[in-house]
Short mmCIF file of C-alpha atoms in Angstrom, two decimals:
data_model
loop_
_atom_site.label_atom_id
_atom_site.label_comp_id
_atom_site.label_asym_id
_atom_site.label_seq_id
_atom_site.Cartn_x
_atom_site.Cartn_y
_atom_site.Cartn_z
CA MET U 1 72.28 115.55 139.60
CA PRO U 2 68.52 115.71 140.36
CA ALA U 3 66.97 112.30 140.88
CA SER U 4 64.33 113.04 138.26
CA THR U 5 66.97 113.45 135.58
CA VAL U 6 68.85 110.22 136.18
CA ALA U 7 67.88 106.92 134.57
CA ASN U 8 68.57 103.81 136.63
CA PHE U 9 71.97 102.47 135.54
CA GLU U 10 70.74 98.90 135.95
CA ALA U 11 67.36 99.27 134.32
CA GLN U 12 66.10 99.22 130.76
CA PRO U 13 64.95 102.61 129.38
CA SER U 14 61.50 103.50 130.68
CA ALA U 15 60.24 104.72 127.31
CA THR U 16 58.38 102.34 125.03
CA ARG U 17 60.04 100.63 122.09
CA TYR U 18 58.02 102.86 119.81
CA ILE U 19 59.47 106.06 121.29
CA TRP U 20 62.98 104.61 121.25
CA ARG U 21 62.72 103.59 117.61
CA ARG U 22 61.11 106.87 116.62
CA ASP U 23 63.89 108.86 118.25
CA ALA U 24 66.55 106.63 116.69
CA GLY U 25 64.96 106.91 113.25
CA ILE U 26 64.72 110.70 113.42
CA LEU U 27 68.31 111.04 114.65
CA ALA U 28 69.67 108.66 111.99
CA GLY U 29 67.71 110.47 109.28
CA ALA U 30 69.00 113.85 110.44
CA ALA U 31 72.57 112.52 110.48
CA VAL U 32 72.27 111.42 106.85
CA LEU U 33 70.34 114.54 105.80
CA ILE U 34 73.03 117.01 106.87
CA ARG U 35 75.60 114.91 104.99
CA LEU U 36 73.73 114.81 101.67
CA PRO U 37 75.64 117.80 100.22
CA ALA U 38 78.89 115.96 100.98
CA LEU U 39 77.52 112.67 99.64
CA PHE U 40 76.86 114.27 96.27
CA ALA U 41 79.76 116.75 96.24
CA THR U 42 81.31 117.03 92.77
CA ARG U 43 84.83 117.37 94.15
CA HIS U 44 86.96 115.38 96.57
CA ILE U 45 86.40 116.98 99.96
CA THR U 46 89.63 115.93 101.66
CA PHE U 47 92.81 114.12 100.67
CA ASP U 48 91.57 110.84 102.20
CA ASP U 49 88.28 111.21 100.34
CA GLY U 50 90.25 111.11 97.10
CA VAL U 51 92.51 108.26 98.21
CA PHE U 52 89.64 105.94 99.08
CA GLY U 53 87.51 107.05 96.14
CA SER U 54 90.42 106.09 93.88
CA SER U 55 90.75 102.82 95.80
CA ALA U 56 87.11 102.06 94.97
CA LEU U 57 87.80 102.57 91.25
CA ALA U 58 90.81 100.25 91.47
CA MET U 59 88.74 97.56 93.19
CA ARG U 60 86.09 97.87 90.47
CA ALA U 61 88.78 96.84 88.01
CA GLY U 62 89.44 93.67 90.00
CA GLN U 63 92.40 94.80 92.08
CA HIS U 64 92.49 93.62 95.70
CA PRO U 65 93.32 95.43 98.95
CA PHE U 66 96.87 94.88 100.23
CA LYS U 67 97.72 92.89 97.10
CA GLN U 68 97.46 95.41 94.26
CA VAL U 69 95.77 98.29 96.14
CA PHE U 70 97.92 99.90 98.84
CA SER U 71 95.89 99.99 102.06
CA PRO U 72 97.24 101.70 105.20
CA GLN U 73 94.00 101.04 107.10
CA GLY U 74 92.65 97.92 108.77
CA PRO U 75 91.77 94.88 106.63
CA LEU U 76 88.01 95.42 106.91
CA PHE U 77 87.95 99.01 105.69
CA LEU U 78 88.40 98.68 101.93
CA PRO U 79 85.94 95.76 101.77
CA LEU U 80 83.39 98.13 103.35
CA VAL U 81 84.22 100.72 100.68
CA TRP U 82 83.78 98.05 98.00
CA LEU U 83 80.41 97.04 99.46
CA ALA U 84 79.24 100.66 99.59
CA ASP U 85 80.34 101.08 95.97
CA VAL U 86 78.16 98.11 95.01
CA LEU U 87 75.20 99.41 97.01
CA GLY U 88 75.72 102.79 95.34
CA PHE U 89 75.39 101.17 91.90
CA ARG U 90 79.07 101.80 91.07
CA THR U 91 78.50 105.54 90.71
CA LEU U 92 81.28 107.97 91.59
CA ASP U 93 79.43 108.90 94.79
CA GLY U 94 78.70 105.29 95.77
CA PRO U 95 81.72 104.86 98.10
CA ARG U 96 80.53 107.85 100.14
CA LEU U 97 77.73 105.69 101.51
CA VAL U 98 80.36 104.46 103.99
CA PRO U 99 80.61 107.78 105.89
CA ALA U 100 76.90 108.58 105.58
CA LEU U 101 75.77 105.23 107.02
CA SER U 102 78.55 105.35 109.62
CA ALA U 103 77.23 108.71 110.83
CA ALA U 104 73.74 107.28 111.20
CA ALA U 105 75.00 104.24 113.13
CA LEU U 106 77.26 106.35 115.36
CA THR U 107 74.40 108.71 116.20
CA VAL U 108 72.01 105.91 117.12
CA ALA U 109 74.68 104.11 119.17
CA THR U 110 75.34 107.30 121.15
CA TYR U 111 71.62 107.67 121.78
CA ALA U 112 71.43 104.03 122.89
CA ILE U 113 74.16 104.57 125.47
CA GLY U 114 72.49 107.76 126.63
CA ARG U 115 69.19 105.95 127.27
CA ARG U 116 71.06 103.59 129.61
CA ILE U 117 72.71 106.28 131.72
CA THR U 118 70.59 109.43 131.61
CA THR U 119 67.23 110.85 130.55
CA ARG U 120 65.70 110.79 127.09
CA TYR U 121 66.56 114.49 126.74
CA GLY U 122 70.17 113.84 127.74
CA ALA U 123 70.43 110.94 125.28
CA VAL U 124 69.06 113.05 122.42
CA LEU U 125 71.38 115.92 123.34
CA ALA U 126 74.42 113.63 123.29
CA ALA U 127 73.42 112.16 119.93
CA VAL U 128 72.90 115.61 118.39
CA LEU U 129 76.25 116.84 119.72
CA VAL U 130 78.00 113.83 118.19
CA THR U 131 76.37 113.95 114.78
CA THR U 132 76.91 117.73 114.39
CA SER U 133 80.44 117.74 115.83
CA GLY U 134 82.94 119.31 113.47
CA SER U 135 85.49 116.58 114.10
CA VAL U 136 82.90 113.87 113.47
CA LEU U 137 81.79 115.65 110.29
CA TYR U 138 85.37 115.65 109.02
CA THR U 139 85.36 111.85 109.35
CA THR U 140 81.78 111.05 108.31
CA ALA U 141 81.23 113.43 105.39
CA PRO U 142 84.27 112.43 103.28
CA ILE U 143 85.39 108.81 103.02
CA THR U 144 87.64 107.94 105.96
CA SER U 145 88.36 104.85 108.02
CA ASP U 146 87.63 106.80 111.22
CA GLY U 147 83.91 106.99 110.41
CA PRO U 148 83.07 103.26 110.32
CA ALA U 149 85.59 102.54 113.08
CA LEU U 150 83.83 105.05 115.34
CA ALA U 151 80.39 103.69 114.47
CA LEU U 152 81.42 100.12 115.26
CA SER U 153 83.33 100.93 118.46
CA VAL U 154 80.54 103.08 119.95
CA THR U 155 78.04 100.39 118.95
CA SER U 156 80.17 97.90 120.91
CA VAL U 157 80.11 100.20 123.95
CA ALA U 158 76.31 100.46 123.62
CA CYS U 159 76.10 96.65 123.53
CA ALA U 160 78.25 96.47 126.65
CA PHE U 161 75.92 98.83 128.54
CA ALA U 162 72.98 96.67 127.43
CA TYR U 163 74.87 93.59 128.65
CA ARG U 164 75.45 95.27 132.02
CA ALA U 165 71.69 95.68 132.39
CA GLU U 166 70.70 92.24 131.09
CA PRO U 167 73.66 89.89 130.66
CA SER U 168 73.50 87.15 128.05
CA THR U 169 76.05 85.26 126.00
CA ARG U 170 74.47 86.56 122.80
CA ARG U 171 75.00 90.17 123.86
CA ALA U 172 78.59 89.44 124.88
CA VAL U 173 79.27 87.94 121.46
CA VAL U 174 77.74 90.99 119.73
CA CYS U 175 79.99 93.26 121.83
CA GLY U 176 83.07 91.30 120.83
CA PHE U 177 82.03 91.13 117.19
CA ALA U 178 81.48 94.89 116.95
CA LEU U 179 84.75 95.72 118.72
CA GLY U 180 86.69 93.24 116.58
CA ALA U 181 85.19 94.78 113.45
CA ALA U 182 86.06 98.29 114.68
CA LEU U 183 89.68 97.32 115.35
CA SER U 184 89.80 95.66 111.92
CA VAL U 185 88.93 99.03 110.41
CA LYS U 186 91.22 101.23 112.53
CA ALA U 187 93.29 100.34 115.57
CA LEU U 188 92.87 103.86 116.96
CA VAL U 189 89.58 102.81 118.58
CA LEU U 190 91.36 100.42 120.97
CA PRO U 191 90.60 102.58 124.09
CA ALA U 192 86.93 101.68 123.67
CA ALA U 193 87.93 98.26 125.00
CA VAL U 194 88.33 99.84 128.46
CA PRO U 195 84.63 100.51 129.21
CA ILE U 196 83.59 97.41 127.26
CA GLY U 197 85.89 95.17 129.26
CA LEU U 198 84.85 96.66 132.61
CA LEU U 199 81.14 96.37 131.80
CA LEU U 200 81.47 92.73 130.80
CA LEU U 201 83.70 91.81 133.73
CA ALA U 202 81.31 93.46 136.18
CA ARG U 203 78.88 90.56 135.76
CA ARG U 204 81.60 87.98 136.51
CA ARG U 205 80.41 85.62 133.80
CA VAL U 206 83.70 84.17 132.64
CA ALA U 207 82.20 82.22 129.74
CA ASP U 208 80.58 85.38 128.35
CA CYS U 209 83.84 87.32 128.55
CA ALA U 210 85.65 84.49 126.77
CA ALA U 211 82.95 84.45 124.09
CA ALA U 212 83.33 88.20 123.54
CA VAL U 213 87.11 87.94 123.20
CA GLY U 214 86.73 84.96 120.88
CA ALA U 215 84.27 86.85 118.67
CA ALA U 216 86.62 89.85 118.41
CA VAL U 217 89.57 87.62 117.49
CA ALA U 218 87.50 85.68 114.97
CA VAL U 219 86.46 88.87 113.19
CA GLY U 220 90.07 90.05 113.00
CA LEU U 221 91.26 86.74 111.59
CA ALA U 222 88.42 86.55 109.07
CA ALA U 223 89.08 90.12 107.90
CA THR U 224 92.83 89.50 107.54
CA LEU U 225 93.00 86.00 106.07
CA PRO U 226 91.90 86.84 102.48
CA TRP U 227 94.71 89.36 102.01
CA GLY U 228 97.57 87.62 103.81
CA PHE U 229 98.80 88.32 107.33
CA SER U 230 102.19 89.66 106.25
CA ARG U 231 100.70 92.14 103.78
CA VAL U 232 98.16 93.40 106.31
CA TRP U 233 100.84 93.74 108.96
CA ASP U 234 103.25 95.61 106.68
CA GLN U 235 100.69 98.09 105.33
CA SER U 236 98.30 98.67 108.22
CA ILE U 237 100.54 98.16 111.28
CA ALA U 238 104.27 98.42 110.51
CA TYR U 239 103.65 101.31 108.09
CA HIS U 240 102.26 103.40 110.96
CA GLN U 241 104.75 102.18 113.53
CA ASP U 242 107.59 103.28 111.26
CA ALA U 243 106.05 106.70 110.69
CA LYS U 244 108.23 109.67 111.50
CA ARG U 245 106.94 111.55 114.55
CA ILE U 246 105.59 114.85 113.23
CA ALA U 247 104.91 116.46 116.62
CA SER U 248 105.93 116.13 120.26
CA TYR U 249 103.58 114.86 122.95
CA ALA U 250 103.04 118.43 124.09
CA SER U 251 102.24 119.51 120.54
CA ASN U 252 99.72 116.69 120.21
CA ALA U 253 98.11 117.83 123.47
CA ALA U 254 97.95 121.40 122.18
CA LYS U 255 96.40 120.18 118.92
CA ILE U 256 93.73 118.31 120.88
CA VAL U 257 92.77 121.47 122.78
CA SER U 258 92.87 123.78 119.74
CA THR U 259 90.83 121.40 117.59
CA LEU U 260 88.16 120.88 120.23
CA CYS U 261 87.88 124.64 120.72
CA SER U 262 87.47 125.30 117.01
CA ARG U 263 85.75 122.40 115.28
CA ASP U 264 83.87 121.20 118.35
CA LEU U 265 83.00 124.39 120.23
CA PRO U 266 79.32 123.36 120.67
CA VAL U 267 80.46 120.15 122.37
CA VAL U 268 82.95 121.98 124.60
CA VAL U 269 80.46 124.68 125.59
CA THR U 270 77.73 122.14 126.35
CA ALA U 271 80.17 120.09 128.44
CA ALA U 272 81.10 123.23 130.38
CA LEU U 273 77.42 124.05 130.94
CA ALA U 274 76.81 120.48 132.10
CA LEU U 275 79.64 120.81 134.60
CA GLY U 276 78.06 123.99 135.89
CA THR U 277 74.68 122.29 136.14
CA PHE U 278 76.22 119.45 138.12
CA ALA U 279 78.06 121.85 140.46
CA LEU U 280 74.86 123.83 141.05
CA ALA U 281 73.00 120.65 141.92
CA ARG U 282 75.69 119.71 144.42
CA GLN U 283 75.50 123.14 146.03
CA ARG U 284 71.80 122.65 146.50
CA SER U 285 72.58 119.36 148.28
CA THR U 286 70.50 117.22 145.92
CA ALA U 287 70.48 113.75 147.36
CA SER U 288 71.48 111.93 144.21
CA ALA U 289 73.92 114.44 142.82
CA SER U 290 76.31 111.65 141.91
CA GLY U 291 74.20 108.61 142.82
CA SER U 292 73.29 106.24 140.03
CA GLY U 293 75.27 108.18 137.46
CA THR U 294 78.56 107.43 139.20
CA PRO U 295 79.30 104.10 137.43
CA ALA U 296 78.69 105.69 134.03
CA LEU U 297 80.76 108.73 135.02
CA GLY U 298 83.74 106.55 135.89
CA LEU U 299 83.46 104.38 132.78
CA LEU U 300 83.11 107.32 130.40
CA GLY U 301 85.94 109.16 132.15
CA LEU U 302 88.26 106.17 131.75
CA TRP U 303 87.30 105.86 128.09
CA LEU U 304 87.99 109.52 127.46
CA GLY U 305 91.28 109.47 129.37
CA ALA U 306 92.53 106.37 127.58
CA GLN U 307 91.66 107.85 124.19
CA VAL U 308 93.41 111.16 124.97
CA LEU U 309 96.54 109.26 126.01
CA PHE U 310 96.37 107.12 122.88
CA LEU U 311 96.16 110.21 120.67
CA MET U 312 99.01 111.96 122.43
CA LEU U 313 101.26 108.93 121.86
CA GLU U 314 100.29 108.72 118.18
CA PRO U 315 103.38 109.60 116.06
CA ALA U 316 101.28 111.05 113.23
CA MET U 317 98.18 112.48 114.86
CA TRP U 318 95.93 114.44 112.53
CA ARG U 319 93.04 116.69 113.45
CA PRO U 320 90.33 114.26 112.19
CA HIS U 321 91.55 111.77 114.82
CA LEU U 322 89.94 114.01 117.45
CA ALA U 323 86.57 112.58 116.39
CA HIS U 324 87.39 109.60 118.62
CA LEU U 325 86.94 111.80 121.71
CA ILE U 326 83.54 113.25 120.93
CA ALA U 327 81.17 110.44 121.92
CA SER U 328 82.62 110.11 125.41
CA VAL U 329 82.64 113.90 125.97
CA ALA U 330 79.05 114.26 124.74
CA LEU U 331 77.87 111.41 126.94
CA LEU U 332 79.63 112.85 129.98
CA ALA U 333 77.79 116.12 129.34
CA ALA U 334 74.52 114.18 129.03
CA LEU U 335 74.88 112.84 132.59
CA SER U 336 73.95 116.29 133.87
CA PRO U 337 72.43 118.02 130.83
CA PRO U 338 71.93 121.79 131.00
CA PRO U 339 68.41 123.11 130.34
CA GLY U 340 67.35 123.08 126.70
CA ARG U 341 66.86 126.84 126.48
CA ILE U 342 70.41 127.43 127.74
CA VAL U 343 71.78 124.96 125.19
CA LEU U 344 69.81 126.69 122.43
CA ILE U 345 71.15 130.13 123.36
CA ALA U 346 74.70 128.79 123.48
CA ALA U 347 74.24 127.14 120.08
CA VAL U 348 73.14 130.44 118.52
CA LEU U 349 76.13 132.26 120.02
CA VAL U 350 78.74 129.78 118.76
CA ALA U 351 77.04 129.18 115.38
CA PRO U 352 79.24 131.61 113.36
CA LEU U 353 82.50 130.04 114.55
CA TYR U 354 81.02 126.57 114.17
CA TRP U 355 80.07 127.27 110.54
CA LEU U 356 83.51 128.71 109.84
CA ASN U 357 85.09 125.39 110.83
CA ALA U 358 82.42 122.84 109.87
CA GLY U 359 80.98 124.63 106.82
CA PRO U 360 83.34 122.97 104.30
CA MET U 361 81.92 119.57 105.34
CA LEU U 362 78.29 120.68 105.54
CA TRP U 363 78.32 122.46 102.17
CA PRO U 364 81.36 121.48 100.03
CA GLN U 365 82.10 123.81 97.14
CA PRO U 366 82.74 122.56 93.59
CA TYR U 367 86.11 122.74 91.89
CA ARG U 368 87.06 126.22 90.78
CA GLY U 369 89.94 127.74 88.88
CA ALA U 370 92.95 125.46 88.57
CA GLY U 371 91.15 122.51 90.16
CA ALA U 372 88.28 122.68 87.68
CA ALA U 373 90.73 123.01 84.77
CA ALA U 374 92.71 119.97 85.94
CA GLU U 375 89.58 117.86 86.26
CA ARG U 376 88.45 118.84 82.75
CA ALA U 377 91.85 117.94 81.33
CA LEU U 378 91.74 114.52 83.00
CA ARG U 379 88.25 113.88 81.62
CA ARG U 380 89.63 114.44 78.12
CA LEU U 381 92.09 111.55 78.41
CA PRO U 382 91.45 108.61 76.06
CA SER U 383 88.77 106.17 77.15
CA GLY U 384 90.16 103.62 79.58
CA ALA U 385 93.28 105.66 80.33
CA LEU U 386 94.92 105.45 83.74
CA ALA U 387 96.75 108.26 85.51
CA ILE U 388 98.91 108.89 88.57
CA SER U 389 98.81 111.85 90.96
CA ASP U 390 99.83 112.98 94.42
CA GLU U 391 96.25 114.33 94.71
CA PRO U 392 94.29 111.27 93.56
CA GLY U 393 90.93 112.89 94.27
CA PHE U 394 91.12 114.70 90.93
CA LEU U 395 91.45 111.36 89.15
CA TRP U 396 88.52 109.86 91.06
CA ARG U 397 86.16 112.74 90.35
CA ALA U 398 87.17 112.70 86.69
CA GLY U 399 86.38 108.99 86.56
CA VAL U 400 90.00 108.10 85.80
CA ARG U 401 91.47 105.03 87.45
CA THR U 402 94.93 105.00 89.01
CA PRO U 403 97.11 101.90 89.51
CA GLY U 404 96.40 100.43 92.95
CA PHE U 405 99.93 101.02 94.20
CA PHE U 406 99.52 104.78 93.67
CA VAL U 407 96.07 105.38 95.21
CA ASP U 408 97.81 106.92 98.23
CA GLY U 409 100.23 109.71 97.36
CA SER U 410 100.78 110.87 100.93
CA ALA U 411 103.97 112.39 102.31
CA GLN U 412 104.39 109.43 104.65
CA ARG U 413 104.81 107.01 101.75
CA ILE U 414 107.48 109.26 100.29
CA GLN U 415 109.23 109.59 103.65
CA GLN U 416 109.34 105.81 104.01
CA GLY U 417 110.68 105.32 100.49
CA ASP U 418 107.61 103.53 99.11
CA VAL U 419 107.07 106.21 96.48
CA THR U 420 110.12 107.63 94.68
CA ALA U 421 110.84 109.26 91.34
CA ALA U 422 111.82 105.81 90.06
CA THR U 423 108.60 104.10 91.17
CA VAL U 424 106.41 106.91 89.77
CA ALA U 425 108.27 106.81 86.44
CA ARG U 426 107.97 103.03 86.35
CA GLY U 427 104.26 103.27 87.03
CA ALA U 428 103.86 105.98 84.40
CA ASN U 429 105.55 103.71 81.85
CA ALA U 430 103.07 100.88 82.48
CA PRO U 431 100.56 100.02 79.73
CA GLY U 432 97.43 102.13 79.86
CA VAL U 433 98.88 104.94 82.00
CA CYS U 434 98.55 108.16 80.01
CA ALA U 435 99.05 111.03 82.48
CA VAL U 436 100.80 112.15 85.65
CA LEU U 437 99.38 115.09 87.61
CA VAL U 438 101.76 116.75 90.06
CA TRP U 439 99.68 118.89 92.39
CA SER U 440 101.69 119.44 95.54
CA SER U 441 105.14 119.45 97.05
CA ARG U 442 104.81 115.69 97.60
CA TYR U 443 105.60 114.69 94.02
CA ASN U 444 107.39 117.94 93.29
CA GLN U 445 110.11 116.93 95.78
CA LEU U 446 110.87 113.76 93.82
CA ARG U 447 114.12 114.78 92.18
CA GLY U 448 114.54 113.82 88.57
CA LEU U 449 110.87 112.99 88.02
CA PRO U 450 110.33 115.49 85.14
CA GLU U 451 113.42 114.17 83.33
CA ARG U 452 112.34 110.55 83.78
CA LEU U 453 108.86 111.31 82.47
CA ALA U 454 110.26 113.17 79.47
CA ALA U 455 112.50 110.19 78.67
CA ASP U 456 109.43 107.93 78.73
CA GLY U 457 107.55 110.04 76.20
CA TYR U 458 105.65 112.47 78.43
CA ASP U 459 105.09 116.13 77.57
CA VAL U 460 103.95 118.99 79.80
CA THR U 461 100.45 119.78 78.52
CA ALA U 462 99.24 122.15 81.24
CA ARG U 463 100.50 124.22 84.14
CA TYR U 464 98.16 125.39 86.87
CA GLY U 465 100.42 127.69 88.86
CA GLY U 466 103.18 126.90 91.31
CA VAL U 467 104.26 123.26 91.22
CA ARG U 468 101.05 122.06 89.56
CA VAL U 469 101.83 120.37 86.27
CA LEU U 470 100.04 117.87 84.04
CA TYR U 471 102.21 115.48 82.03
CA GLU U 472 100.62 113.45 79.23
CA LYS U 473 102.12 110.56 77.30
CA ARG U 474 102.43 111.13 73.57
CA ASP U 475 100.16 108.96 71.40
CA CYS U 476 98.80 107.08 74.41
CA ARG U 477 96.35 104.38 73.33
CA PRO U 478 95.15 102.37 76.33
CA THR U 479 93.90 98.89 75.50
#
């Protein structure tokens, strides 16, 4: 790596605070700007988008996470959704402030790390790769727990790099606080503790390390205490531990490769170009080909390796989980960034495939056909009516609340026996519940559900093709 392209690992960025803040502001603004179509999308973009949108409606009605509202994520996540809903003036789109603001924070945190380990150009390149990554878009356009967890964990890594340059107890506490908050949103970010721990330990300030650990533990306890430790454990930990493995380790590895090569082709291509740039520099015998970038290279490599291993061991690994790899890959590429004109040419070449995979997040389409008809039917329910569905996004976008226990109609809950024909029928018979929308094989596989609903006074009022059926309770008058 040429000496002119490497920032001193120990030193503060050479640019002024003004330039740093200007870059960060532009990058954060761009991150939010490209997510505006998703923020105001009139449909639920993904299944999780609908689950957590419905959770927000349930919390508006006074129901609490883990108590009345089923919550398979960390104890801090739904409170963040509730806060975003308040900041969004309790509009339907309000909860989507969580992914939009998470994207901005993640982008700036990536840039902050880049300014510690490479040039300004490399830092900007890494931030742009992260914020435009298809995998990151799938977790920071719709509502997901991965978005805020990523933002907090990468922020903690950025704090750790700052601590490495200028150690202080305050910075150590901020590192621990951010990592504890990230883990309290989603435990999948645990591998970020590897570079954070090594950066803090490198200064051999035992009191600071203890303060960081104490801050992380304190955040976890504070986030858990209001809901009860047993409830949080059962829903956010044991629920996932008991999940049926849906793919082998080899299949998970194959999914990692295929997802990166489809949703994240710009990141992969840039990383390959960076590797070529580094190899060319070594061939030319540049004196500092690996010099001051070596510590960062090792730390980022360990972070990436630990995260890949963590994903491969995950029993139910989904494609959005690949977003947890992108920051480390982008930053590794930024250590030896390819020339801007080469990056631009590569971006133009991969743009069609990138749009094919990321387009649904960049420009979500409205409901059409059966989906639009189902939403209209739900909007016609009596004022104050509740409904239940295995695709709760339709209820959320129609402004119809669902009982907190049924906000998540995923296959995993059915596999574990949480949701059965009996529990759905019991929920449908509760006061105020006026409709049940079966939209997928999830509820369609519940044997005896149509008969139970008919016995409780439900009629089939619409069919939308295949297994899609809307049941409505006769003479339903919600109080």
